[in-house]
Structure formats: structure tokens, C-alpha cells
XYZ file of C-alpha atoms in Angstrom:
742
model
C 36.320 1.055 -4.574
C 34.807 1.390 -8.066
C 32.173 -1.189 -7.050
C 30.745 1.041 -4.329
C 26.981 1.437 -4.230
C 25.651 4.074 -1.867
C 22.284 5.163 -0.495
C 21.538 8.806 -1.261
C 17.786 9.086 -0.680
C 15.108 7.555 1.544
C 11.340 7.496 1.213
C 8.928 5.782 3.563
C 5.226 5.599 4.257
C 3.580 3.051 6.550
C 1.305 2.894 9.568
C 3.800 4.639 11.866
C 4.343 7.713 9.686
C 3.885 9.359 6.305
C 7.574 10.144 5.776
C 10.957 8.765 6.759
C 11.619 10.984 9.757
C 8.137 10.429 11.210
C 8.490 6.660 10.799
C 11.966 6.666 12.303
C 10.840 8.684 15.317
C 7.970 6.270 15.902
C 10.199 3.218 15.485
C 12.887 4.260 17.954
C 10.288 5.410 20.474
C 8.266 2.215 20.300
C 5.144 3.817 18.814
C 2.894 1.256 17.156
C 0.743 1.709 14.078
C -1.358 -1.370 14.812
C -5.044 -0.665 15.356
C -8.437 -2.118 14.495
C -8.859 -2.657 10.746
C -10.899 -0.047 8.890
C -10.557 -0.781 5.167
C -11.590 -4.459 5.248
C -14.812 -5.943 6.608
C -13.696 -8.262 9.431
C -17.163 -9.477 10.412
C -16.998 -13.057 11.768
C -13.179 -12.973 11.676
C -11.300 -14.095 14.780
C -8.816 -11.195 14.318
C -9.348 -7.536 13.437
C -5.966 -5.877 13.915
C -3.986 -4.214 11.143
C -1.365 -1.562 10.444
C -3.033 0.633 7.830
C -1.736 3.924 6.445
C -4.214 6.632 7.514
C -4.214 8.300 4.103
C -6.968 7.788 1.552
C -5.895 6.793 -1.944
C -7.600 9.923 -3.279
C -5.240 12.010 -1.122
C -2.079 10.534 -2.645
C -0.750 11.436 -6.118
C -4.151 12.049 -7.677
C -3.507 9.596 -10.503
C -5.905 6.802 -11.357
C -3.658 3.994 -10.156
C -4.035 1.138 -7.708
C -3.221 1.931 -4.089
C 0.021 -0.083 -4.260
C 1.268 2.228 -7.019
C 0.067 5.348 -5.210
C 1.850 4.445 -1.973
C 4.984 3.678 -3.955
C 4.844 6.997 -5.806
C 4.601 8.821 -2.471
C 7.667 7.051 -1.077
C 9.614 7.431 -4.332
C 8.839 11.146 -4.473
C 10.241 11.626 -0.993
C 13.324 9.535 -1.805
C 14.112 11.424 -5.028
C 13.666 14.780 -3.286
C 15.804 13.614 -0.366
C 18.516 12.566 -2.809
C 18.297 15.887 -4.645
C 17.978 13.845 -7.828
C 16.861 16.120 -10.654
C 15.592 13.912 -13.478
C 16.332 15.415 -16.895
C 16.052 14.323 -20.507
C 19.794 13.747 -20.495
C 19.994 11.485 -17.426
C 16.564 9.802 -17.264
C 17.689 6.644 -19.075
C 20.379 6.004 -16.457
C 18.037 5.803 -13.452
C 15.691 2.841 -13.306
C 12.896 1.544 -11.109
C 12.788 -1.871 -9.416
C 9.831 -2.506 -7.124
C 8.947 -5.491 -4.951
C 5.343 -6.565 -4.492
C 3.282 -9.541 -3.324
C -0.080 -9.786 -5.158
C -0.208 -6.738 -7.423
C -3.137 -4.375 -7.482
C -5.217 -6.227 -4.911
C -7.380 -3.215 -4.042
C -8.356 -2.818 -7.695
C -9.100 -6.531 -8.053
C -11.423 -6.258 -5.057
C -13.123 -3.135 -6.435
C -13.639 -4.497 -9.950
C -15.207 -7.794 -8.931
C -17.203 -6.276 -6.090
C -18.752 -3.893 -8.622
C -19.363 -6.760 -11.019
C -20.828 -9.186 -8.490
C -23.048 -6.570 -6.891
C -24.524 -5.631 -10.252
C -23.053 -2.209 -11.027
C -20.623 -3.652 -13.565
C -16.847 -3.597 -13.284
C -14.929 -0.660 -14.756
C -12.559 -2.068 -17.387
C -9.988 0.606 -16.501
C -9.507 -1.244 -13.188
C -8.221 -4.295 -15.096
C -5.005 -2.499 -16.026
C -4.440 -1.768 -12.339
C -4.562 -5.450 -11.340
C -1.220 -6.918 -12.450
C 1.969 -6.381 -10.475
C 3.528 -5.507 -13.844
C 1.939 -2.061 -13.561
C 3.595 -0.834 -10.362
C 7.195 -0.075 -11.378
C 5.934 1.163 -14.739
C 3.577 3.601 -13.013
C 6.341 4.922 -10.780
C 8.644 5.322 -13.785
C 5.939 7.147 -15.748
C 5.122 9.509 -12.881
C 8.729 10.668 -12.483
C 9.915 10.267 -16.078
C 12.475 7.581 -15.226
C 13.626 5.659 -18.295
C 16.203 3.227 -16.942
C 15.714 -0.522 -16.561
C 12.361 -1.305 -14.960
C 11.312 -4.475 -13.156
C 8.678 -5.732 -10.739
C 10.061 -8.356 -8.338
C 7.179 -10.410 -6.963
C 8.749 -12.710 -4.385
C 6.146 -12.069 -1.694
C 7.658 -10.935 1.610
C 11.251 -11.062 0.309
C 10.464 -8.941 -2.757
C 11.532 -5.571 -1.353
C 14.968 -6.867 -0.351
C 15.527 -8.771 -3.611
C 14.686 -5.557 -5.492
C 17.455 -3.728 -3.646
C 19.871 -6.593 -4.276
C 19.113 -6.686 -8.001
C 19.438 -2.912 -8.324
C 22.868 -2.957 -6.673
C 24.040 -5.752 -8.965
C 22.970 -3.820 -12.079
C 24.716 -0.676 -10.869
C 27.922 -2.598 -10.211
C 27.640 -4.116 -13.699
C 27.550 -0.600 -15.154
C 24.003 -0.961 -16.481
C 22.657 2.039 -14.586
C 23.884 4.976 -12.550
C 21.039 4.799 -10.074
C 17.769 3.134 -9.128
C 14.677 4.008 -7.199
C 14.327 0.576 -5.620
C 12.212 -0.932 -2.881
C 8.733 -2.330 -2.426
C 5.067 -1.525 -2.029
C 1.887 -3.309 -0.967
C -1.537 -2.097 0.074
C -3.880 -3.470 2.706
C -6.430 -5.737 1.027
C -9.239 -8.151 1.714
C -7.335 -10.704 -0.362
C -4.300 -10.795 1.916
C -6.309 -10.445 5.126
C -8.703 -13.251 4.158
C -5.802 -15.442 3.071
C -3.774 -15.178 6.244
C -7.004 -15.482 8.229
C -7.762 -18.745 6.401
C -4.293 -20.023 7.311
C -5.013 -18.986 10.912
C -1.783 -17.002 10.768
C -3.137 -13.707 12.137
C -2.671 -12.664 15.744
C -5.880 -11.779 17.577
C -3.907 -9.031 19.304
C -1.125 -6.826 18.019
C 1.622 -9.136 16.745
C 4.464 -9.930 19.141
C 7.404 -11.040 16.980
C 10.275 -12.863 18.676
C 7.958 -13.088 21.673
C 4.448 -14.586 21.820
C 4.709 -16.041 18.296
C 0.922 -16.243 17.931
C 0.612 -14.748 14.459
C 1.256 -11.789 12.202
C -0.446 -8.429 11.925
C -0.835 -7.305 8.325
C 0.318 -3.835 7.362
C 0.739 -1.724 4.252
C 3.124 0.870 2.930
C 6.091 1.526 0.681
C 9.803 1.999 1.177
C 12.116 3.370 -1.511
C 15.879 3.840 -1.469
C 17.808 5.799 -4.073
C 20.828 3.628 -4.817
C 23.717 5.034 -6.840
C 27.227 4.213 -7.877
C 29.583 6.129 -5.651
C 31.177 7.853 -8.640
C 27.814 9.124 -9.859
C 26.737 10.308 -6.412
C 30.063 12.075 -5.860
C 29.957 13.751 -9.276
C 26.611 15.352 -8.539
C 27.540 16.290 -4.986
C 24.950 14.039 -3.351
C 24.864 13.417 0.377
C 25.571 9.784 1.215
C 23.763 7.937 3.979
C 25.777 4.734 3.856
C 27.185 2.021 1.612
C 25.380 -1.107 0.461
C 27.851 -3.959 0.629
C 26.703 -7.506 -0.151
C 23.403 -9.293 -0.501
C 22.321 -12.907 -0.632
C 19.298 -14.688 -2.094
C 18.400 -18.351 -1.579
C 15.613 -20.941 -1.560
C 14.506 -23.279 1.207
C 13.275 -25.991 -1.211
C 11.083 -27.128 1.664
C 7.449 -25.940 1.867
C 5.256 -23.398 0.102
C 4.267 -21.492 3.278
C 6.481 -22.720 6.128
C 10.226 -22.106 6.529
C 12.722 -24.896 6.954
C 12.821 -25.649 10.707
C 16.597 -25.962 10.535
C 16.935 -22.451 9.066
C 19.333 -23.621 6.333
C 17.855 -21.432 3.606
C 17.861 -18.367 5.824
C 21.440 -18.996 6.853
C 22.545 -19.434 3.237
C 21.119 -16.029 2.277
C 22.674 -14.290 5.292
C 26.000 -16.065 4.858
C 26.155 -15.030 1.216
C 25.376 -11.423 2.109
C 28.017 -11.223 4.841
C 30.735 -13.009 2.874
C 30.064 -10.956 -0.278
C 30.496 -7.884 1.906
C 33.996 -8.986 2.833
C 32.930 -9.250 6.468
C 32.774 -11.837 9.232
C 29.710 -12.490 11.378
C 31.497 -10.870 14.322
C 31.580 -7.591 12.382
C 27.786 -7.218 12.357
C 26.338 -4.829 14.936
C 22.624 -5.080 14.161
C 20.226 -7.475 12.467
C 16.783 -6.201 11.497
C 15.069 -9.562 11.743
C 12.287 -10.755 9.474
C 10.480 -11.360 12.779
C 6.899 -11.947 11.669
C 5.381 -13.214 14.911
C 4.476 -16.735 13.799
C 5.987 -19.601 15.759
C 7.562 -21.407 12.791
C 9.125 -18.272 11.303
C 10.438 -16.902 14.567
C 11.768 -20.257 15.795
C 13.669 -20.777 12.538
C 15.081 -17.261 12.731
C 16.138 -17.637 16.367
C 18.008 -20.773 15.324
C 19.585 -19.032 12.325
C 20.743 -16.044 14.343
C 22.223 -18.177 17.100
C 23.943 -20.517 14.652
C 25.585 -17.702 12.700
C 26.170 -15.073 15.357
C 26.790 -16.839 18.674
C 30.127 -15.506 19.842
C 29.354 -12.010 18.573
C 29.187 -10.151 21.906
C 27.951 -6.820 20.497
C 25.082 -7.931 18.253
C 21.606 -6.445 18.599
C 18.526 -7.941 16.927
C 15.026 -6.492 16.646
C 11.835 -6.745 14.618
C 10.256 -3.457 13.583
C 7.190 -5.407 12.402
C 6.054 -5.148 16.015
C 5.167 -1.550 15.088
C 4.733 -1.467 11.292
C 2.953 -4.790 10.938
C 3.919 -7.149 8.140
C 3.795 -5.128 4.921
C 4.380 -8.122 2.609
C 6.208 -7.054 -0.581
C 7.078 -3.724 1.041
C 8.380 -5.271 4.268
C 11.995 -5.694 3.181
C 12.366 -2.161 1.849
C 10.568 -0.538 4.794
C 12.939 -2.391 7.098
C 15.894 -1.466 4.889
C 15.078 2.235 5.308
C 14.897 1.792 9.099
C 18.145 -0.193 9.048
C 19.885 2.572 7.109
C 18.697 5.050 9.712
C 20.001 2.770 12.480
C 23.434 2.795 10.829
C 23.408 6.564 10.400
C 22.054 7.435 13.854
C 23.693 4.674 15.921
C 20.320 3.733 17.359
C 18.701 0.294 17.235
C 14.890 0.394 17.250
C 13.262 -2.015 19.690
C 10.873 -4.917 19.381
C 7.900 -3.788 21.431
C 5.257 -5.808 23.256
C 7.203 -7.558 26.050
C 5.816 -7.764 29.589
C 7.800 -8.917 32.615
C 7.027 -12.603 32.052
C 7.962 -12.273 28.399
C 11.327 -10.805 29.344
C 12.129 -13.858 31.462
C 11.410 -16.172 28.540
C 13.360 -13.935 26.153
C 16.449 -14.128 28.345
C 16.341 -17.905 28.082
C 15.966 -17.837 24.298
C 18.301 -14.929 23.575
C 21.398 -16.071 25.395
C 24.130 -13.463 25.011
C 22.433 -11.772 22.034
C 20.643 -8.487 22.724
C 17.117 -8.698 21.284
C 16.335 -5.077 22.280
C 12.974 -5.499 24.046
C 10.679 -2.463 24.352
C 13.348 0.248 24.509
C 15.767 1.418 21.815
C 19.459 0.728 22.137
C 21.987 3.530 21.525
C 25.240 1.974 20.380
C 27.679 2.067 17.456
C 26.122 0.494 14.361
C 28.836 0.198 11.737
C 27.463 -2.834 9.894
C 23.853 -3.981 9.794
C 21.962 -6.820 8.125
C 18.308 -6.684 7.070
C 16.607 -10.072 6.584
C 13.490 -10.991 4.590
C 11.969 -14.458 4.227
C 8.872 -15.385 2.256
C 6.247 -17.841 1.067
C 7.787 -20.170 -1.475
C 10.858 -20.517 0.723
C 12.497 -17.372 -0.675
C 15.172 -15.752 1.497
C 17.080 -12.501 1.087
C 19.596 -10.585 3.203
C 21.400 -7.306 2.579
C 24.244 -5.530 4.401
C 24.569 -1.774 5.009
C 27.788 -0.098 6.198
C 28.470 3.260 7.817
C 31.796 3.638 6.016
C 33.295 2.354 2.745
C 34.546 -1.196 2.844
C 36.409 -3.142 0.179
C 34.159 -5.894 -1.134
C 35.347 -8.969 -3.045
C 34.768 -8.980 -6.782
C 33.377 -12.395 -7.729
C 32.445 -11.362 -11.263
C 32.547 -14.395 -13.568
C 33.549 -13.373 -17.071
C 33.139 -16.848 -18.575
C 30.993 -17.202 -21.641
C 27.401 -18.230 -20.912
C 25.690 -21.022 -22.814
C 22.200 -22.405 -23.189
C 22.557 -26.066 -22.239
C 18.952 -27.153 -21.796
C 15.472 -26.294 -23.067
C 12.058 -27.277 -21.722
C 8.888 -26.251 -23.541
C 5.163 -26.550 -22.922
C 3.078 -24.424 -25.280
C -0.497 -24.395 -26.493
C -2.952 -22.174 -28.365
C -5.392 -21.499 -26.944
C -4.337 -23.849 -24.114
C -1.819 -26.553 -23.388
C -3.025 -30.122 -23.290
C -1.512 -31.568 -20.133
C -1.710 -35.338 -19.796
C -0.762 -37.542 -16.875
C 2.415 -38.547 -18.699
C 3.541 -34.902 -18.746
C 4.018 -34.829 -14.994
C 4.682 -38.498 -14.403
C 7.728 -38.425 -16.711
C 9.654 -36.576 -14.005
C 8.298 -38.504 -11.059
C 5.818 -35.828 -10.030
C 3.289 -37.558 -7.779
C -0.412 -36.729 -7.921
C -0.371 -35.706 -4.231
C 2.088 -32.935 -5.084
C 0.635 -32.083 -8.493
C -2.860 -31.419 -7.177
C -1.570 -28.725 -4.795
C -0.476 -26.640 -7.759
C -2.498 -24.038 -9.643
C -2.238 -24.080 -13.437
C 0.440 -21.392 -13.538
C 2.646 -23.488 -11.244
C 1.900 -26.692 -13.144
C 3.049 -25.154 -16.412
C 6.242 -23.899 -14.783
C 7.036 -27.201 -13.076
C 6.767 -29.211 -16.288
C 8.917 -26.881 -18.392
C 11.489 -26.459 -15.630
C 11.884 -30.191 -15.129
C 12.062 -30.754 -18.882
C 14.859 -28.202 -19.116
C 16.849 -29.806 -16.285
C 16.347 -33.207 -17.907
C 17.385 -31.920 -21.329
C 20.537 -30.450 -19.789
C 21.153 -33.737 -17.942
C 21.360 -31.903 -14.622
C 20.693 -33.893 -11.471
C 20.184 -31.676 -8.443
C 22.026 -32.982 -5.385
C 22.914 -31.713 -1.928
C 26.333 -30.812 -3.308
C 25.155 -28.612 -6.188
C 21.703 -27.438 -5.056
C 23.026 -24.072 -3.904
C 24.858 -23.504 -7.206
C 21.620 -23.516 -9.225
C 19.108 -20.673 -9.306
C 15.748 -19.808 -10.829
C 14.385 -16.673 -12.516
C 10.775 -16.760 -13.708
C 9.295 -14.050 -15.911
C 5.546 -13.558 -16.204
C 3.083 -10.999 -17.487
C 0.044 -11.968 -15.432
C 1.182 -14.536 -12.880
C -1.459 -16.635 -11.100
C -4.270 -14.213 -11.979
C -6.814 -17.031 -12.124
C -6.135 -18.056 -8.526
C -6.100 -14.423 -7.418
C -9.428 -13.627 -9.067
C -11.176 -16.804 -7.938
C -9.959 -16.356 -4.368
C -11.090 -12.719 -4.381
C -14.526 -13.523 -5.817
C -15.063 -16.137 -3.119
C -14.199 -13.565 -0.437
C -16.585 -11.014 -1.956
C -19.427 -13.521 -2.136
C -18.858 -15.361 1.147
C -17.072 -12.900 3.401
C -13.533 -12.236 4.583
C -13.819 -14.991 7.185
C -14.343 -17.627 4.488
C -11.200 -17.429 2.380
C -9.733 -20.677 1.085
C -6.639 -21.885 2.929
C -5.987 -24.306 0.059
C -5.876 -21.724 -2.732
C -4.398 -18.698 -0.915
C -0.748 -19.837 -1.127
C -1.147 -20.021 -4.909
C -2.226 -16.369 -5.172
C 1.343 -15.129 -4.692
C 3.280 -14.687 -7.923
C 6.332 -16.569 -6.685
C 4.433 -19.752 -5.778
C 5.405 -21.301 -9.131
C 9.099 -20.752 -8.419
C 8.601 -22.046 -4.898
C 6.943 -25.278 -5.983
C 9.590 -25.785 -8.665
C 12.440 -25.309 -6.190
C 10.757 -27.635 -3.671
C 10.273 -30.441 -6.168
C 13.638 -30.056 -7.913
C 15.572 -29.390 -4.681
C 17.062 -26.126 -5.991
C 18.361 -23.946 -3.133
C 20.102 -21.092 -4.951
C 18.956 -17.681 -6.138
C 15.197 -17.533 -6.764
C 13.275 -14.542 -8.132
C 10.122 -13.904 -10.129
C 9.795 -10.820 -12.333
C 6.380 -9.626 -13.523
C 6.970 -7.209 -16.372
C 4.708 -7.906 -19.324
C 5.174 -9.963 -22.457
C 8.929 -9.425 -22.502
C 9.348 -10.881 -18.990
C 10.375 -14.247 -20.461
C 13.317 -12.623 -22.225
C 14.024 -10.389 -19.246
C 14.309 -13.554 -17.146
C 17.221 -14.581 -19.379
C 18.835 -11.179 -18.906
C 18.338 -11.365 -15.143
C 19.609 -14.949 -14.949
C 22.672 -14.070 -17.012
C 23.380 -11.148 -14.666
C 23.223 -13.517 -11.678
C 25.768 -15.828 -13.333
C 27.989 -12.928 -14.385
C 27.870 -11.597 -10.817
C 29.284 -14.932 -9.642
C 26.279 -15.880 -7.538
C 25.438 -19.115 -9.373
C 26.950 -21.406 -12.002
C 23.632 -22.570 -13.455
C 20.328 -20.738 -13.794
C 16.891 -21.849 -14.932
C 15.369 -18.901 -16.808
C 11.675 -19.204 -17.626
C 8.754 -17.386 -19.158
C 5.350 -18.583 -17.964
C 1.766 -17.426 -18.452
C -1.551 -19.243 -18.281
C -4.697 -18.901 -20.401
C -7.898 -19.751 -18.552
C -11.491 -18.587 -18.601
C -10.422 -15.784 -16.263
C -7.611 -14.739 -18.613
C -9.905 -14.779 -21.629
C -12.507 -12.772 -19.727
C -10.099 -10.040 -18.581
C -8.343 -9.674 -21.939
C -11.738 -9.754 -23.625
C -12.924 -6.854 -21.470
C -9.901 -4.914 -22.725
C -10.787 -5.803 -26.317
C -7.623 -7.832 -26.737
C -8.943 -11.301 -27.546
C -10.925 -10.716 -30.672
C -9.996 -7.498 -32.410
C -6.732 -5.877 -31.410
C -4.852 -9.183 -31.457
C -4.775 -11.125 -34.696
C -3.217 -14.021 -32.854
C -5.406 -15.418 -30.097
C -4.223 -15.858 -26.541
C -2.064 -18.871 -25.869
C -0.350 -20.186 -22.781
C 2.649 -22.125 -21.711
C 6.001 -22.171 -20.036
C 9.428 -22.219 -21.644
C 12.540 -22.765 -19.527
C 16.148 -22.441 -20.622
C 19.225 -23.581 -18.713
C 21.957 -20.946 -18.661
C 25.380 -22.141 -17.576
C 28.806 -20.607 -17.340
C 31.511 -22.102 -19.507
C 33.479 -23.704 -16.700
C 30.430 -25.544 -15.372
C 29.262 -26.613 -18.825
C 32.688 -27.910 -19.773
C 33.123 -29.742 -16.469
C 29.825 -31.539 -17.037
C 30.482 -32.201 -20.715
C 27.174 -30.459 -21.404
C 25.799 -29.998 -24.876
C 25.658 -26.344 -25.865
C 22.779 -25.109 -27.968
C 24.124 -21.581 -28.329
C 26.060 -18.880 -26.549
C 24.088 -16.118 -24.865
C 26.509 -13.532 -26.162
C 24.665 -10.305 -25.368
C 21.639 -9.245 -23.380
C 20.013 -5.966 -22.413
C 16.806 -4.444 -21.059
C 15.636 -0.877 -21.646
C 12.645 1.294 -20.812
C 10.909 4.423 -22.095
C 8.085 5.453 -19.831
C 4.590 5.546 -21.290
C 1.241 4.902 -19.630
C 0.844 1.270 -18.554
C -1.272 -0.581 -21.105
C 0.230 1.348 -24.022
C 3.410 1.261 -26.099
C 3.192 4.234 -28.447
C 6.031 6.615 -27.747
C 8.360 3.983 -26.304
C 9.976 2.875 -29.583
C 13.381 4.312 -28.678
C 13.705 1.815 -25.815
C 13.430 -1.145 -28.196
C 16.221 0.275 -30.303
C 18.307 0.921 -27.173
C 17.854 -2.658 -25.925
C 18.800 -4.113 -29.317
C 21.833 -1.840 -29.698
C 23.075 -2.637 -26.186
C 22.614 -6.395 -26.661
C 24.523 -6.267 -29.939
C 27.296 -4.191 -28.371
C 27.599 -6.636 -25.465
C 27.825 -9.509 -27.953
C 30.624 -7.750 -29.817
C 28.636 -7.469 -33.040
C 26.863 -4.867 -35.134
C 23.281 -5.194 -36.405
C 24.763 -6.161 -39.785
C 26.019 -9.413 -38.216
C 22.498 -10.544 -37.258
C 21.228 -13.207 -39.646
C 17.738 -13.764 -38.252
C 15.286 -12.066 -35.907
C 12.789 -13.988 -33.797
C 10.022 -11.425 -33.663
C 7.301 -10.449 -31.208
C 4.481 -9.243 -33.496
C 1.060 -10.472 -32.341
C -1.439 -8.746 -34.592
C -1.817 -5.612 -32.513
C -1.296 -2.678 -34.851
C 0.953 -0.725 -32.481
C 3.040 -3.767 -31.503
C 3.511 -4.856 -35.088
C 4.430 -1.391 -36.343
C 7.065 -0.928 -33.605
C 8.747 -4.177 -34.602
C 8.465 -3.406 -38.325
C 9.953 0.059 -37.958
C 12.811 -1.196 -35.786
C 13.696 -3.886 -38.293
C 13.572 -1.467 -41.219
C 15.745 1.078 -39.450
C 18.344 -1.277 -37.987
C 18.312 -4.473 -40.062
C 17.303 -3.555 -43.586
C 15.695 -6.463 -45.376
C 15.557 -9.063 -42.582
C 12.006 -10.354 -42.171
C 11.437 -11.606 -38.615
C 10.116 -15.069 -37.882
C 6.723 -14.623 -36.196
C 6.333 -17.488 -33.740
C 3.017 -16.224 -32.407
C 1.367 -17.298 -35.651
C 1.829 -20.819 -34.251
C 1.695 -20.431 -30.464
C -0.597 -17.439 -29.986
C 0.086 -14.545 -27.649
C 1.329 -16.612 -24.742
C 3.089 -13.547 -23.380
C 6.139 -14.329 -21.228
C 6.171 -17.913 -22.521
C 6.226 -16.593 -26.095
C 9.179 -14.286 -25.466
C 11.134 -17.097 -23.790
C 10.270 -19.315 -26.758
C 11.792 -16.719 -29.080
C 15.147 -17.401 -27.424
C 14.590 -21.163 -27.240
C 13.672 -21.371 -30.924
C 16.690 -19.281 -31.873
C 18.973 -21.530 -29.824
C 17.664 -24.641 -31.556
C 18.147 -23.111 -34.999
C 21.746 -22.293 -34.104
C 22.337 -25.773 -32.658
C 21.058 -27.243 -35.937
C 23.663 -25.227 -37.840
C 21.130 -23.078 -39.687
C 22.326 -19.728 -38.342
C 25.330 -18.305 -36.513
C 23.825 -15.163 -35.001
C 20.173 -14.612 -34.063
C 18.423 -11.776 -32.245
C 15.305 -12.095 -30.096
C 13.531 -9.046 -28.680
C 10.196 -8.393 -27.009
C 8.036 -5.726 -25.346
C 6.086 -5.023 -22.189
C 3.190 -2.581 -22.161
C 4.353 0.505 -20.338
C 7.555 0.731 -22.344
C 9.864 -2.090 -21.217
C 11.902 -4.089 -23.751
C 14.484 -6.854 -23.605
C 16.776 -8.200 -26.287
C 19.235 -11.096 -26.464
C 21.828 -12.071 -29.034
C 22.572 -15.769 -29.449
C 25.649 -16.995 -31.323
C 26.920 -20.341 -32.452
C 29.241 -22.164 -30.109
């Protein structure tokens, strides 16, 4: 039972309540939070319904953060208090923050460009509120949490993937606890986007029923997850256990699910099997249940395929009351699912009339879809499902009582077996041959924004270099982790400016799908046919290296045999403009901005040997660390860099004295450069780091991934036996990897 992860605290804010108990009471009593939209101008829109939180941003924590961060801080504060978790100097580095999100600080993006376009001039302080990278860092700073920090940006599956990742890190012994979940605020960006896709319901959404569209919502859900031993030692109350989770890709379409539900079923099957359960053991499924025909039809098929024969299963969609809260949806629903397990009450799906009930009976068969009225029944095991743009799927299982779960930990060595690079300073020169070399047709290529184009080329180059052909037989054994600092900020900004200038009713249906951070991973999985684990992490410059750490954790956990780990960031006129407004293009950075994407293939030893793969280097040790400082700064976080380096060296079975070369992260910023210089002097004596950014510019996540790629190539060429790469993220996050000769 030493792998037990338990829930000890809950925090929730959404349209049906400003705390967990209020939300739970509303949910089980069928009280909706869906009303006419207030915060977004819906003039000339065919729909005007939304599920907004009736609390002004100024009434939240009082800090100058984006609304997504403020909602998350409120939920996290409740969860920490509920858990009785007293954060101290002694324990703060053992509790981390992992937050799911869809499009970052959308409210701040709207405010900044509205001010600019309407002539009052944008406030540059709003720029640091725009990226999703800020959210987990802001939560960590507010509460003084110094454990591993990450922002998972897989759209509507992000909240559930955050919980899954947190549990995996706890089981790996890399943290005692996490404040994990998701947050998203109501925004003109999201409303205009779904309106452009004609995906909004004119009335309150009716998931698993009318299937005429979604109703957007907002909110945040946070769970305090802990190892059982840690929770027991501090005398914490325990709500329930978290058993298994599953993450997968559809590899089908950027906005629509696979009609056959295969990707959904893979995620749910993984979650149930990793829990040591059978489908007949499950008492309740909190469905993704968005209210669109394609999503609900695929989920009906998935549920029937997996659970037909289970005569005690109940299924419901709480989105009928909360609306669809995007990156927060999975964690909001996880909190409600935990309450269902604890209280033995299944919340209903509301909105059925008598005619609807007749149709439901035909579609539901023997499965209880809990229309209109809650169901009181034993709930020993429950599944919460989340599916998303990009074809991302995630499921997680909660249990009333402890249950032995299989240990699939793979202790094989992990090797880098492929490298794909596309780098440029200030920008990459992409020619037709760059995409044609992998059979990428123009019809597909032109759908992609630049961020996705960069990722697709480097990812395909890495697969080609590793001589990996994706087939139906191995597609589920390969996964993707993409790290980024800024994501598709160009698409986000251009879409938002169009909405400001032309109205909410005139958003672009063509560009909206590319505004979500995980679109690049979605397009890559679709083209390559990869159906395994798929996550995107937005966490600053170091996100490229953190993607390697994350990917290695997925392999070590036994979820996949092969992972594509990437760092990707673009440099466009929008990028130059925003960084220029912060004074970071000419002045604080000696190296100019660059862009690119670097992908590395990580593979466990058994898989690599079976394929006869070439091995560039062994990924012998990896670690991420965090010391909370204000987002946009680094000063005061130096101890986290040292901690990440020490932990990576320890995991690799070496001491700093064994390191022969350091691939450095200095970029000309005085604070950045001094942190690296001081670390090297203190830990490595006279080693002078190689500074790759002299050649490639500050290409952020791509640069940090290139640090590892360059090190691997040096080792493969026989020039070094042991190389360290480390990098930073503003706000105090650091990652480090140790590569060794094969």
C-alpha cells in the first residue's frame, strides 16, 4: 500500500457556488448556474448563455493577477485549509502546484489590447498576466509552495491530466503532496471562438440529451493530493483514494472526437486497469458530457462499449449545471466525483422533459443516466472523464476505500534515440522541402499556425531520425510531451484583436482551434498517428527540459515505451512586440529572441534494444525544482536551481565532480547570467558552460530542449561521457538533466 495517494482537501468555485459545500449542495439538488452572460458583450450573437462566477476579480485575493489565477488561488486556499495543511519553511519544498488551463490569462489579453486599440494604451504589467505559465507560479507564490510546479495546458482535459501527473510524481517519491487541479475564467476569446464554431447552445446546455451545444462556464477546482504515509503522519482526514489514471490521444481531428470513441476508451481502460479494477466494479462515471452531438454520441458509445453488463452503473454530466469550464472542467468534476464517493450520492444531469426521458431510455439501455434527480446509492469506485480539443483524453478513478493497485514501474534505463531540430535567430526559414520531406501535404500544413508548424517538423524529424514508424500496433505505446513558454500567443492575440475590433459575433472559426496551447500536440499526433499519452506543459524557458523530465516520468511509470519530448516557441511580430514592451528584446537580453522546436525521442532500454535503435546518450538523471518568486522575476530563486541539479546528479548516481561539461542557459539578462555563473562556481568549480544562445538566440523552450539535444550529440560523438543541462523559468522553476555515455 506504499503507493497510496489520497485526497485530503477540496476547494471549488464555479457558477453554482463559491465553496465546495455550496457547489455540492447545488449539484445534488439540480440547481443550475447558467444565466445570461454579463462579462462579455454578446451583441449580434445567436447565443447569450453562460455559467459565470458572480464574484468580481477585485473581490478575490486582492493581488494584481489575471482572473484565472485569482479563481485558482481562491480554490487552493479553501483546499489547503480543508486539508489542514500548514505550509512551513521546512515542508514547503515537498508540496508542489500543478494547474490545468486552456488559453492562459485570457481576461488580461482582452484588457490589454482593448486598452491599446481604443487609444488609452495597454498597461505593460498586463503582459505578464497573459501566458498560462503564470498561473501555477502565482498560486505557488501566494501560498509559499516550493515543490515542483507545472502548468498543464491540454484544453478541456487539462484539469484531469494535472491530477494524474501529480499522483504519478507522488508515487515516484518526488513530492509529499500537491495542490493540483485547474482554472479558467470566462472570456470573450473563448465565447467568440465557440460561437464561431457554432458550438454554443442557444439555451442552457443539455448534455447527454438535446446535444445542441455547450454552455461556457468558469471556475477553479483544487484537490490536495498526498501520499498516504504523509497524510497519516500529520493526522490528516482522508476523503478517498486516487487509484489509476489514463491519458491518450485520438489522432483524429483537432476539434472533433473520434466517432468510434477509441481514444476515449483507451484512456478509461488504462485508468480502470491501472486501478486494479474491472469495469463491473465502477459505480459512477462523471461523464465529460459537453452537450454537443459529436462529443456526446462518442461518449455514449464509449460508455456502452466498456460498461454494458454493469448493472449498477450510474452516469451523469454536472456540466448541465456548471457549464463547460474548459481547463478547470476536469478538476471541478473531480471534486464533485470525490464528494459522490464520500456521500454515496450521484448528482443528476438536469434539463430533461418527458419527451427527453423517452429518448434517453432508448439510448441508455440498462445504464442509469440519472436524469433530473440525484441518485442515492453506494459509490465505492468512480471514474471522472475529460476529453478535449486536439483529441486529448484523460480519465481518473477515485475509491472510497484502499485498494491494491498494480505497480507497472519500468526501471529500465532510458535512452535518447532520436533528435529533430528546427532553430532560427531571429526566425526559422521554413521551405517547402521542410514539410514535404515527411509527406506533409499543403492541405494539412495550411491549417497549422506557426507554433504547430514548428512542432510538426521537429517531431517528424525526430521520429525519422529514430527510425520509428508509427503503426496501429505501436501507436498506443508512443506518447508526446511538449514544453513551451508562450505557446500559440500569436494566434491568441490576433484572434482577440479581431474580436475587439469586429465584435464577439465575428470570431474566426479557422483560427480559434489554434489558440489552444495543445493544438500543436494535437496536430502532431493526428499526422503521425500517435495515440498514447499526450500533454503540453507551459512553464517558461525551462519547459523544453521539463518536457524531458515529464516524458521520462511517463516511461518510468510504465505508461509508454517511447516518448517524444519537445520544446517549442515561436518568434513573430507579436512575440517581438510583447517582449519589446517588457524591455526584453533590446536591452535586458544580449541575445535576441529566436524561435524553433527541438524534439528528442526517449525510449526505454527494452524497446530500444528490440528495435536495434541507435543510442545517442542515456538520460541518467532528471529533476525539476521550484522556489516561489513573483512571476516575471528570478531573483531569490537560486536555491531551486541548485536543488534541481543536485537531485538530477543523485538520480544519475554521480556527484557534481563527475560532470565534464555544462550546456548553459545564459541569455544576456544580468539576473539569469549571474544565477548560472554562481551555481557553476559553487558546484562545479572551473567548468565554463557552453552558451548555445549565442548561436540560436533566446528561443525559450526550444533552447532548453536544444541544450539536451546538443549534449546528447556530443556524447554520441565520443567527446564527453557525462554532461549536465539545466534551465530556468521566470517565477522560480528549474529543470536539470544528466546525460551519460551509453
